[in-house]
XYZ file of C-alpha atoms in Angstrom:
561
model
C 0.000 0.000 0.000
C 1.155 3.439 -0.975
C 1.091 5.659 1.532
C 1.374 9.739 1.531
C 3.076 9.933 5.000
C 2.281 13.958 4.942
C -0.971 13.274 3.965
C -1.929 10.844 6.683
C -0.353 13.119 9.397
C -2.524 16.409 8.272
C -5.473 13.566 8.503
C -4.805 12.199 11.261
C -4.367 15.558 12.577
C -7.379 17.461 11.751
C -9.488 14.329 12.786
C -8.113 14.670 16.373
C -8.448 18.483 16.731
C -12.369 17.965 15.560
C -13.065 15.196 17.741
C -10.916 16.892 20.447
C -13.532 20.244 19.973
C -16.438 18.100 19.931
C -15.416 16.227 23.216
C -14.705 19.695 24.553
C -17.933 20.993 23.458
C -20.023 18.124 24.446
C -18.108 18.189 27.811
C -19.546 22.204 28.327
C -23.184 20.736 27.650
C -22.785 17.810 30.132
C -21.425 19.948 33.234
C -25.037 22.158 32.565
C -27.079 19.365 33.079
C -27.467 16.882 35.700
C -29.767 14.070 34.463
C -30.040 13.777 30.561
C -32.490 15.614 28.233
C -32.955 14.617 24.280
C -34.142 18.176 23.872
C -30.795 20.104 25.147
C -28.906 17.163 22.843
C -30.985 17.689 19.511
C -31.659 21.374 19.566
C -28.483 22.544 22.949
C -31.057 24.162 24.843
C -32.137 26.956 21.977
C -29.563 28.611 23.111
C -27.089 28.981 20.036
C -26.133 32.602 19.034
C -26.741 34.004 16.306
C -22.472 34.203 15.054
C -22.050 30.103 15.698
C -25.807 29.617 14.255
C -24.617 31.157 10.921
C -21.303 29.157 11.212
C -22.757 25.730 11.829
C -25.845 26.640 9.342
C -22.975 27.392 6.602
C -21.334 24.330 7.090
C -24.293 21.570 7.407
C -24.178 22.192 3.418
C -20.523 23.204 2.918
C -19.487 19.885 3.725
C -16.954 17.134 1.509
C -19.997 16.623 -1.182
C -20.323 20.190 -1.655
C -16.842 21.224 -1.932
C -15.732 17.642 -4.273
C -19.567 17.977 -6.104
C -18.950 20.979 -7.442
C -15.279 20.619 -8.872
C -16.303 17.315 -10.501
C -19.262 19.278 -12.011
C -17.208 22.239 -13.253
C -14.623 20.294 -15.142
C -17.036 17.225 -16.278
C -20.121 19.760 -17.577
C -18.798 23.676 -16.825
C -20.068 26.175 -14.119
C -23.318 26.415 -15.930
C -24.612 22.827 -15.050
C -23.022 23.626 -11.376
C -26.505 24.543 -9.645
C -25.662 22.948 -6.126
C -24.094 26.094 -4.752
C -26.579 28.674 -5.962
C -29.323 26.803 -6.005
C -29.185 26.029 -2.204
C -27.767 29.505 -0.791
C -31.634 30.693 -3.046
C -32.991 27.821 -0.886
C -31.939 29.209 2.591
C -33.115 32.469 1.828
C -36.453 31.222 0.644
C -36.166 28.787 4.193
C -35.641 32.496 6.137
C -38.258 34.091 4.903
C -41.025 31.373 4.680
C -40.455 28.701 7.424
C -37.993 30.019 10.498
C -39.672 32.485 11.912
C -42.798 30.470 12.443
C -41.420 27.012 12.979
C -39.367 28.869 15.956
C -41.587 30.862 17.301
C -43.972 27.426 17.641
C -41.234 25.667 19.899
C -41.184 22.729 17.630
C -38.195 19.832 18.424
C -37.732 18.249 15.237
C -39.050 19.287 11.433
C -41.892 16.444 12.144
C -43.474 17.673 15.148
C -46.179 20.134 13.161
C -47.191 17.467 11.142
C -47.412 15.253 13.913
C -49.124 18.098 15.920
C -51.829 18.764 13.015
C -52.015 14.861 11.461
C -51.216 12.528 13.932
C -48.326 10.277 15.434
C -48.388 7.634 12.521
C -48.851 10.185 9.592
C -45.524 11.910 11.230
C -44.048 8.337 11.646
C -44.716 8.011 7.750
C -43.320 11.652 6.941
C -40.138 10.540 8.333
C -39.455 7.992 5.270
C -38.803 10.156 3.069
C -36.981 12.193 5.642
C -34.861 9.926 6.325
C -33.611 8.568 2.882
C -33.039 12.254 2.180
C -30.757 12.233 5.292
C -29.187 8.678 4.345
C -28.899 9.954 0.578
C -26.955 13.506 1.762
C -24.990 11.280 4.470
C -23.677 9.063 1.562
C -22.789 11.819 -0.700
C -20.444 13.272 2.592
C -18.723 9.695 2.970
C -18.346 9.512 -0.573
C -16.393 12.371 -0.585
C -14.401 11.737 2.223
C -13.631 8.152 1.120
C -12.523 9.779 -2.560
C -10.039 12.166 -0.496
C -8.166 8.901 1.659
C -8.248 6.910 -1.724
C -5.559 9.588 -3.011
C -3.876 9.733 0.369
C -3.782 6.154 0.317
C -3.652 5.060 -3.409
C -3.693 1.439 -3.360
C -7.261 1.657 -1.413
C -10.265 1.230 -3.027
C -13.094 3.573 -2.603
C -15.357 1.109 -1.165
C -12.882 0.259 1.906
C -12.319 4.389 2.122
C -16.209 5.128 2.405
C -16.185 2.095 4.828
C -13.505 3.531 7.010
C -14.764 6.637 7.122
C -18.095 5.619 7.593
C -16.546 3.841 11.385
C -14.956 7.220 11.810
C -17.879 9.466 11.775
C -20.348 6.935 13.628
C -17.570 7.085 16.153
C -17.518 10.949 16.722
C -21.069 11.305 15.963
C -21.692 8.889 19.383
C -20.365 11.654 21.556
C -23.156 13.198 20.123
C -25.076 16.514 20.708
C -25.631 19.899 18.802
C -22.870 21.677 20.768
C -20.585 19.233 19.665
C -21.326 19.640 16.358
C -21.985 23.264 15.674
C -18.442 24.076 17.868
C -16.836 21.544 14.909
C -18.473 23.019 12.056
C -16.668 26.284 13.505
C -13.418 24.418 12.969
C -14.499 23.148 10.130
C -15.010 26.302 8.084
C -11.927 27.482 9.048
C -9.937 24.344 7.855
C -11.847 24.745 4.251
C -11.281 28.608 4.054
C -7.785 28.077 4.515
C -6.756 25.182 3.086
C -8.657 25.784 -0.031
C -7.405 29.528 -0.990
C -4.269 28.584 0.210
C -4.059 25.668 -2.621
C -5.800 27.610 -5.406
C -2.665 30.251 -6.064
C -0.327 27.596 -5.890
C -2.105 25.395 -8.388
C -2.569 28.430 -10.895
C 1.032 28.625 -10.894
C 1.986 25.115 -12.079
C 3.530 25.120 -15.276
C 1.217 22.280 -16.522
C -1.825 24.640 -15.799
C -2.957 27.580 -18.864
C -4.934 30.377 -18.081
C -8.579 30.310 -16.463
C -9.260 33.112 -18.351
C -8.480 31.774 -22.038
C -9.927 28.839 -21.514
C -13.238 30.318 -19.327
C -15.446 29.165 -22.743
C -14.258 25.453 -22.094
C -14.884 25.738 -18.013
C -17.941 27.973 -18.431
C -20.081 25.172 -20.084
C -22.902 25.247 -21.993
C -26.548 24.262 -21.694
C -28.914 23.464 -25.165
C -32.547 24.352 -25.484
C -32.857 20.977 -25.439
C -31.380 21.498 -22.021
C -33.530 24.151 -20.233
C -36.715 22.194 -18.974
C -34.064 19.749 -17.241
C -32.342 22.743 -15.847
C -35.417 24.350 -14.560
C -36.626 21.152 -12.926
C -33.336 20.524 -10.976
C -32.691 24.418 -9.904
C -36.405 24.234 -8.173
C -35.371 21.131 -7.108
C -32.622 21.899 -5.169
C -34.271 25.622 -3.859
C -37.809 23.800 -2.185
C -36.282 20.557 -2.174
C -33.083 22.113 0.536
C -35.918 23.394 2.879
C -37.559 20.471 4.559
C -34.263 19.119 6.043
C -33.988 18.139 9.718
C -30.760 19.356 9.286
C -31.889 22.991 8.307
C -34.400 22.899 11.171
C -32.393 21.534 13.888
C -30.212 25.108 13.807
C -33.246 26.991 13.193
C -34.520 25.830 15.939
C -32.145 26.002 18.338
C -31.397 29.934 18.080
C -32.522 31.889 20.490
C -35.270 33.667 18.622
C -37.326 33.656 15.431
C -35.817 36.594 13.939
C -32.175 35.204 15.336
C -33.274 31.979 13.172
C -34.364 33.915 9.957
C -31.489 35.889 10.024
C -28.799 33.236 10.436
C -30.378 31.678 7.404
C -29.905 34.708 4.874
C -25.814 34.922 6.628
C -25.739 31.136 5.691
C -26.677 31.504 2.158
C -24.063 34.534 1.785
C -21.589 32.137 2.714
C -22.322 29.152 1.248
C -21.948 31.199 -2.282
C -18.265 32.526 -1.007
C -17.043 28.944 -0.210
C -18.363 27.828 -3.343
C -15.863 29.678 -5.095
C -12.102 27.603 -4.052
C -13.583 24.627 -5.542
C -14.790 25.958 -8.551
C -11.596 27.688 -9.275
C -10.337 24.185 -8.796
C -12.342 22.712 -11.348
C -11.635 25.392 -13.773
C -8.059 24.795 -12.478
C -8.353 21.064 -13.371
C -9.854 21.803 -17.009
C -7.362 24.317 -18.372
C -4.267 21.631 -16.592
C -2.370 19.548 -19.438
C -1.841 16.536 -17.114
C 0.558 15.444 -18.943
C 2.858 17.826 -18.064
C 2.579 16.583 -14.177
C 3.285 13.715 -12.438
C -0.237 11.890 -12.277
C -0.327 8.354 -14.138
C -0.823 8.993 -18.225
C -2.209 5.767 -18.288
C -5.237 6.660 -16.360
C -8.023 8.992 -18.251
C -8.558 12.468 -16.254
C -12.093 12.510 -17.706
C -12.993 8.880 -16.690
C -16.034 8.799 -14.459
C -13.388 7.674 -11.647
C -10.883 10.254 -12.309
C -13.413 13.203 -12.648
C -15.309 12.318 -9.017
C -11.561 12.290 -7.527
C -11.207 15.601 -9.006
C -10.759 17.895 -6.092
C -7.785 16.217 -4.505
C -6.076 15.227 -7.527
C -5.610 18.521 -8.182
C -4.536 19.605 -4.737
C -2.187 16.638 -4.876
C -0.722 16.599 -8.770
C -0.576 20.258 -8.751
C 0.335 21.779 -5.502
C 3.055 21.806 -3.460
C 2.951 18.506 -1.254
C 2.807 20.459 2.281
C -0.294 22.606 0.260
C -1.600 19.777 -0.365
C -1.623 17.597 2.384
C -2.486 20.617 4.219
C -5.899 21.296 1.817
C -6.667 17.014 1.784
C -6.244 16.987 5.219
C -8.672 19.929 5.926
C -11.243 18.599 3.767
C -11.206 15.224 5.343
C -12.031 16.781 8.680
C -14.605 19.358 6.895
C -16.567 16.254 5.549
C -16.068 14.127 9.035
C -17.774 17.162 10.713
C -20.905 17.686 8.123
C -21.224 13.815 8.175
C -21.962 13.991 11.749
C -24.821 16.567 11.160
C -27.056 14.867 8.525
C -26.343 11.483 10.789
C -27.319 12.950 14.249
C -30.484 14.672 12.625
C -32.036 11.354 11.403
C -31.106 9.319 14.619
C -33.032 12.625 16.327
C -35.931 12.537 14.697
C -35.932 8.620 14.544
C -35.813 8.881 18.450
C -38.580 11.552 19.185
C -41.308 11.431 16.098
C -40.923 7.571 15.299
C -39.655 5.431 18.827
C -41.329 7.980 21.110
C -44.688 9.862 19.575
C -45.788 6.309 17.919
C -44.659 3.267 19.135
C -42.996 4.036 22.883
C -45.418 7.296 24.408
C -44.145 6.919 27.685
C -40.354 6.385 27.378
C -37.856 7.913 29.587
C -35.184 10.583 28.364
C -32.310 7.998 29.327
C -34.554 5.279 26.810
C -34.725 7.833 24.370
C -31.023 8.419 24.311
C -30.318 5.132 24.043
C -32.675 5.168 20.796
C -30.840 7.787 19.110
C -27.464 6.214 19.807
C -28.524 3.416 17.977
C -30.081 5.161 15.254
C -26.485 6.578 14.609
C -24.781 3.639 14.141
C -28.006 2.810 11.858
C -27.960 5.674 9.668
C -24.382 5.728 9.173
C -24.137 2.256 7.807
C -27.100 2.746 5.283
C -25.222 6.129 4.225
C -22.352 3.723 3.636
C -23.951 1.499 1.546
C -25.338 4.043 -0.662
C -22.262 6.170 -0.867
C -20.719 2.861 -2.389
C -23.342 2.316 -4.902
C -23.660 5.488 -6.603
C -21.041 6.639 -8.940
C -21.216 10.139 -8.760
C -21.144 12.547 -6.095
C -23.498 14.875 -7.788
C -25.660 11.969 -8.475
C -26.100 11.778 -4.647
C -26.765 15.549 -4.008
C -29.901 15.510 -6.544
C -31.093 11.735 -4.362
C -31.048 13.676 -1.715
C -33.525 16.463 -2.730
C -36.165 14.802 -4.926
C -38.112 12.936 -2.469
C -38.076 15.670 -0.289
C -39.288 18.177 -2.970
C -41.684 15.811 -4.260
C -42.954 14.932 -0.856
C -42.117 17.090 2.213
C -41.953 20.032 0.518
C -45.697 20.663 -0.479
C -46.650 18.990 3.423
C -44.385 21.226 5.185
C -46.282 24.257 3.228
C -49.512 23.159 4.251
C -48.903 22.488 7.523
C -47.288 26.021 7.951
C -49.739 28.064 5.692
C -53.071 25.772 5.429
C -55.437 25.116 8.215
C -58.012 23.515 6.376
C -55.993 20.798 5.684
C -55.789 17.236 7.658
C -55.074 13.616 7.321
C -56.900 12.620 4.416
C -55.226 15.310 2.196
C -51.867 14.350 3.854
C -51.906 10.625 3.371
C -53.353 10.692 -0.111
C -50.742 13.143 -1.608
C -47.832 11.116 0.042
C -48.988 7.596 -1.600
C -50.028 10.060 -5.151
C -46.377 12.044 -4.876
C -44.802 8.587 -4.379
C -46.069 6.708 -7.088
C -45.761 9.341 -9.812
C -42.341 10.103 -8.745
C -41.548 6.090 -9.326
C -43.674 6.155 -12.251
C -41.955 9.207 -14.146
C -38.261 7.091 -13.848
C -34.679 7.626 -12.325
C -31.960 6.896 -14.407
C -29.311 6.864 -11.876
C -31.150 3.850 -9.936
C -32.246 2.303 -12.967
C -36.087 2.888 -12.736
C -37.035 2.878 -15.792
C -39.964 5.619 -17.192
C -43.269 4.501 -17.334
C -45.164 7.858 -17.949
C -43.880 11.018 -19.460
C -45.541 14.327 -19.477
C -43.586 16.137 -22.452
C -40.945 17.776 -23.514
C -41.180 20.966 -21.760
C -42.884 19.858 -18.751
C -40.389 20.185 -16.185
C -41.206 16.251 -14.881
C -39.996 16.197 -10.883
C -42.248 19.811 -9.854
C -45.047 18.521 -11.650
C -44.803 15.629 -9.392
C -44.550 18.127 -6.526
C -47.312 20.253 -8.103
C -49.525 17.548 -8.537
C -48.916 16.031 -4.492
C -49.899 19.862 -3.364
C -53.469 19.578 -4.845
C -53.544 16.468 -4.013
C -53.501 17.809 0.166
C -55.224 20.433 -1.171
C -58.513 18.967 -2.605
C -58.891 15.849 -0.403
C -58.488 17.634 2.171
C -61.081 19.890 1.100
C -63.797 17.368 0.265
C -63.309 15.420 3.118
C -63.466 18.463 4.844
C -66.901 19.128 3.604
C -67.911 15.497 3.885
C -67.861 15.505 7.043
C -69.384 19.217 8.098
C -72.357 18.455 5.544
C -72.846 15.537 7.418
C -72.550 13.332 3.803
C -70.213 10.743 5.831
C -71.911 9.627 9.419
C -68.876 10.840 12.350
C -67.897 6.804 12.740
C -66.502 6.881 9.064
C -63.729 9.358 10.557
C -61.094 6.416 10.371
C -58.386 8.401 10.868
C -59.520 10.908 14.110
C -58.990 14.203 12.303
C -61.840 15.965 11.763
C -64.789 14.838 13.668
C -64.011 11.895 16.287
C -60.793 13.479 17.342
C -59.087 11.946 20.738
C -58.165 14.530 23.899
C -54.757 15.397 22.877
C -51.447 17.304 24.889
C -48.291 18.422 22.908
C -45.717 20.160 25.128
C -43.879 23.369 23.316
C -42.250 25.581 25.178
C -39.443 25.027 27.498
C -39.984 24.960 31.392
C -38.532 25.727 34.527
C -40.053 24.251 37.323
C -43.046 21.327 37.432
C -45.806 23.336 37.751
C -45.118 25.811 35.011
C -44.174 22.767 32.845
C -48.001 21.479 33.342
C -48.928 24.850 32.597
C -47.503 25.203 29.422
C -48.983 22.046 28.271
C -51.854 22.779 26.215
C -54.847 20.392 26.635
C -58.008 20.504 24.485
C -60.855 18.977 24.988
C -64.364 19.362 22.771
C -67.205 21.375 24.013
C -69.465 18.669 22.863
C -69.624 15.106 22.002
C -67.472 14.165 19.045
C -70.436 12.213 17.431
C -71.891 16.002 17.229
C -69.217 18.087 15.957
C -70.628 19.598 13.174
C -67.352 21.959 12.639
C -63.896 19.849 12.911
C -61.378 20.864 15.134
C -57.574 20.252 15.256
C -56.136 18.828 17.994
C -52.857 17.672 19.335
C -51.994 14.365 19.819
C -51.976 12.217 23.261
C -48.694 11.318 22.426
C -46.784 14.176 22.935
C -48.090 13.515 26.525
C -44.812 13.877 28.776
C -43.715 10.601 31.131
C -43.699 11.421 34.580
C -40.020 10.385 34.076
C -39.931 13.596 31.882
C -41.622 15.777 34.244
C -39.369 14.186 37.070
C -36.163 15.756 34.749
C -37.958 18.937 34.897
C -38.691 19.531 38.521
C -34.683 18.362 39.684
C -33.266 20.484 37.277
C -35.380 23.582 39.013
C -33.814 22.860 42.239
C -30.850 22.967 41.622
């Protein structure tokens, strides 16, 4: 095995320094609290500022896939075909204005809790499918990036054992677990990319093997065909409503202090997730104006082979750089990735824990069970993310997975839950199984699903599908709706317990101090009359969110002390 030996000690020592800040950080939460609590773990107490909110915001999507996806896309296809980075800094604005500010000011946990709130515990519990392969999909993307950095550190390993190493790695760090931990890393993190990055690109442009960016901008600038634009359409609204519904988005919104703390760490984000775009797509223009024949990488191997182009990134930083540049830029991208990886993995194992194990199937389970839940869920997530990582070929490949349920799906829910009140269940549940099946039924190439229906040439296909599950909430929920107040359908045909024979339901919000202002802010409603004679529905929240007295017990020690 072939072995960079100043490669493997910047690795080795950015991954230290990381998991040395998250110990450190998680350390700081721990010595605040004296009995654990999933909600100072997922969301550190709402109490991240609004300067390490933007930070950690930033970096959730300036991680290894983002930095790699968009060099490989700029030399493969040109900047013009590189929507990632715009497309999602346009998708955390759109986040700011339309969904932090109310989803914070609610006191909501997780991304599922209004649905779960408005729907019901198993409608949530289905929600967080597609949730979670969007999560898994992301997740795989970051390992594949990390595992296409050690391949070139270590050249005689194949990507599958990289992505599986790193894959141990992350579920490692990611077990010390907590949102201080990671938004203190993602500090670090951005750091190590703005630096190591900028410091490569000079030394790169200087390589005598390298022409000028400038002449050859026409090659590196890329070109799209009318032929091209309903494709390019589709995947740039794509990736703007598909980057909102993200646990991953909504775990830092939620944890800032305030709502307008929340909006406004969103807009910062989106500022700098446009300024770190640019090292890497210097890089790739770097990389396509490069006659690589005139530097030491292997002849023998095509640069513009699928494998070659996804390694892009760090074959640059290590064929044209200085070696102490570019251990220095491998080494902080490796840590970079490790620290987005534990993000995406911690936010699925959270809302595993709370929405799915807890709301549905376990109502009264402890904090400490709870825990225990999530800690598994890591380990869970992170070898599914593995998997995947190793069965896609391209990195970009991944970052559009990771999107398109979620914009087909949880994008048109999460804007009904937020903006509708009319709708309920009925609309919910029949727009999930519609959105599903015409997003299966329209084809992926990349997975091999072949097309089955197609709506035309300049029909962009994937926001149709999103188009089409919005009515869908829309109108059912509508006509059920009316159904029900018109007294067409008798009250015991309410099968799901949304609009007319609706349980007494408690959902705690809003944090607490003491035991009796913890009951207090527990909101219990209960009908005025019999549910066989509601003639108007009524929302209510679900029994589940009920707290265990083991909860409550949390509460009321923490006050005394």
């Amino acid at each position: 095995m072939v072995v960079h030996v100043g490669g493997l000690v910047a690795v080795v020592f950015f991954y230290i320094l990381i998991l040395i800040v998250g110990i450190w950080a998680g350390r700081k939460q721990k010595s605040s609290e004296k009995s654990p609590d999933t909600e100072e773990i997922m969301l550190a107490g709402r109490n991240i500022g609004l300067l390490v909110g933007i930070f950690t915001m930033t970096a959730t999507w300036v991680g290894g896939a983002y930095i790699n996806g968009t060099a490989e896309q700029v030399f493969s296809t040109g900047l013009l075909s590189c929507q990632a980075p715009l497309g999602y800094a346009i998708s955390l604005v759109v986040g700011g204005l339309l969904f932090a500010r109310p989803m914070r000011n609610a006191g909501y946990v997780t991304m599922l809790d209004p649905f779960q709130r408005k729907y019901g515990q198993r409608m949530g519990g289905l929600l967080f499918i597609p949730a979670l392969l969007g999560e898994v999909f992301w997740s795989a993307a970051i390992l594949s990036a990390l595992g296409a950095t050690i391949s070139v550190i270590f050249t005689d390993v194949s990507m599958t054992a990289s992505i599986i190493i790193s894959a141990a790695v992350v579920i490692f760090y990611t077990l010390f677990g907590g949102l201080y931990s990671v938004a203190y890393t993602d500090v670090v993190q951005l750091g190590f990319i703005f630096i190591g990055l900028w410091v490569a690109v000079p030394f790169a442009l200087r390589h005598e093997g390298v022409g000028s960016i400038v002449t050859t901008w026409p090659e590196w600038r890329g070109h799209i065909d009318k032929s091209q634009y309903v494709d390019w359409l589709d995947g740039m609204l794509l990736l703007i409503f598909g980057g909102i519904p993200w646990q991953v988005y909504f775990q830092r919104v939620l944890s800032a202090k305030s709502a307008k703390k929340a909006m406004y760490l969103s807009f910062c984000a989106a500022v700098g997730c446009i300024v770190l775009a640019m090292p890497p797509v210097l890089i790739g223009a770097i990389a396509k104006s490069t006659n690589w024949t005139m530097t030491d990488y292997d002849i023998n191997k095509d640069i513009k082979s699928p494998e070659a182009t996804k390694l892009i990134l760090p074959l640059v930083l290590l064929h044209l750089c200085p070696k102490f540049v570019a251990f220095i830029g491998l080494g902080a991208v490796s840590a970079a990735v490790m620290s987005s990886a534990d993000s995406s993995v911690l936010s699925a194992s959270s809302m595993f824990a709370r929405n799915v194990w807890k709301l549905v199937f376990r109502n009264q389970a402890s904090e400490r069970e709870v825990l225990l839940v999530m800690r598994i869920g890591i380990f869970l997530v992170g070898a599914g993310a593995a998997g995947i990582g190793i069965m896609v070929s391209s990195i970009y490949v991944l970052w559009y997975l990771c999107s398109d349920l979620v914009y087909v799906i949880l994008f048109p829910q999460l804007l009904c839950v937020v903006y509708v009140p009319h709708t309920n269940t009925y609309g919910s549940l029949s727009a999930y199984i519609i959105g599903f099946v015409i997003r299966i039924l329209i084809g992926e190439p990349s997975l091999n699903i072949p097309k089955v229906i197609s709506f035309g040439p300049h029909i962009p296909p994937k926001t149709l599908c999103m188009l089409i599950s919005l009515s869908t909430t829309l109108i059912v929920s509508l006509i059920a709706k009316l159904l029900f107040e018109k007294r067409v359908l008798a009250p015991q045909l309410d099968v799901l317990h949304c609009l007319v024979d609706i349980p007494n339901e408690v959902l705690p919000l809003k944090e607490s101090t003491t035991t009796d202002e913890l009951h207090q802010q527990y909101r219990i409603v209960k009908p005025s009359v019999p549910q066989s004679q509601l003639t108007e529905p009524t929302m209510m929240i679900n029994s589940s969110y009920l707290p265990s007295q083991d909860t409550l017990n949390t509460y009321a020690i923490s006050s005394n002390h």
